[in-house]
Amino acid sequence: AVIAASKESQPAQVAAAQNNLCLLLQQRDELDAAQDCYERAVAQFERLGEIEFGSAARVNWAQAAQRAGDPAAAESEYLAVYR
């Protein structure tokens, strides 16, 4: 799913664009690059206090990790959503 920023601020738009780039990488099966990308997107959303969007990016990250054959990383990201 594509994430749109909830605030009309430029930093939130940049974070949303970062997440969208990650989704594209994931769709192209560039899973290592996608996971690195999601890490940056989550950090941006969290710095902005965009917890909901950061959680959605974490779920995307977990899905990329699962597809990459790293169930431990996937579990870690899924669990982080509930912290």
Coordinates of C-alpha atoms in Angstrom, one line a residue:
A1 CA 0.0 0.0 0.0
V2 CA 1.2 3.5 -0.8
I3 CA 1.4 5.7 2.2
A4 CA 0.4 9.4 2.0
A5 CA 1.7 11.8 4.6
S6 CA -0.9 12.8 7.2
K7 CA 0.5 16.2 7.6
E8 CA 1.1 18.7 4.8
S9 CA 4.7 19.3 5.9
Q10 CA 7.6 18.7 3.5
P11 CA 9.4 16.3 5.9
A12 CA 6.3 14.1 6.1
Q13 CA 6.0 14.1 2.3
V14 CA 9.7 13.1 2.1
A15 CA 9.1 10.2 4.5
A16 CA 6.1 9.1 2.5
A17 CA 8.1 9.3 -0.7
Q18 CA 10.9 7.3 0.9
N19 CA 8.4 4.5 1.9
N20 CA 7.0 4.5 -1.7
L21 CA 10.5 4.0 -3.0
C22 CA 10.9 1.1 -0.6
L23 CA 7.7 -0.5 -2.0
L24 CA 9.0 -0.2 -5.5
L25 CA 12.3 -1.9 -4.5
Q26 CA 10.3 -4.6 -2.8
Q27 CA 8.2 -5.2 -5.9
R28 CA 11.3 -5.5 -8.0
D29 CA 12.6 -8.2 -5.6
E30 CA 15.5 -5.9 -4.5
L31 CA 14.8 -7.1 -1.0
D32 CA 18.1 -6.1 0.7
A33 CA 17.8 -2.6 -0.7
A34 CA 14.1 -2.5 0.3
Q35 CA 14.9 -3.4 3.9
D36 CA 17.6 -0.7 4.1
C37 CA 15.1 1.7 2.6
Y38 CA 12.4 0.8 5.1
E39 CA 14.8 1.3 8.0
R40 CA 15.3 4.9 6.8
A41 CA 11.6 5.5 6.2
V42 CA 10.7 4.2 9.7
A43 CA 13.3 6.4 11.3
Q44 CA 11.9 9.4 9.4
F45 CA 8.3 8.7 10.4
E46 CA 9.3 8.2 14.0
R47 CA 11.3 11.5 14.1
L48 CA 8.2 13.2 12.9
G49 CA 5.9 11.5 15.4
E50 CA 4.0 9.7 12.6
I51 CA 3.6 6.5 14.6
E52 CA 0.8 5.1 12.4
F53 CA 2.7 5.6 9.2
G54 CA 5.9 4.3 10.8
S55 CA 4.1 1.2 11.8
A56 CA 2.8 0.7 8.3
A57 CA 6.3 1.0 7.0
R58 CA 7.5 -1.6 9.6
V59 CA 4.9 -4.0 8.4
N60 CA 6.2 -3.5 4.8
W61 CA 9.7 -4.0 6.1
A62 CA 8.7 -7.2 7.8
Q63 CA 7.1 -8.5 4.6
A64 CA 10.3 -7.8 2.7
A65 CA 12.4 -9.6 5.4
Q66 CA 10.0 -12.6 5.2
R67 CA 10.3 -12.7 1.4
A68 CA 14.1 -12.4 1.7
G69 CA 14.1 -15.6 3.9
D70 CA 14.8 -13.8 7.2
P71 CA 11.9 -14.7 9.5
A72 CA 13.7 -13.5 12.6
A73 CA 13.9 -10.0 11.2
A74 CA 10.3 -10.2 10.0
E75 CA 9.2 -11.1 13.5
S76 CA 11.2 -8.3 15.0
E77 CA 9.6 -5.7 12.8
Y78 CA 6.1 -7.1 13.3
L79 CA 6.6 -7.1 17.1
A80 CA 8.0 -3.5 17.0
V81 CA 4.6 -2.3 15.7
Y82 CA 3.1 -3.1 19.1
R83 CA 5.8 -1.5 21.3

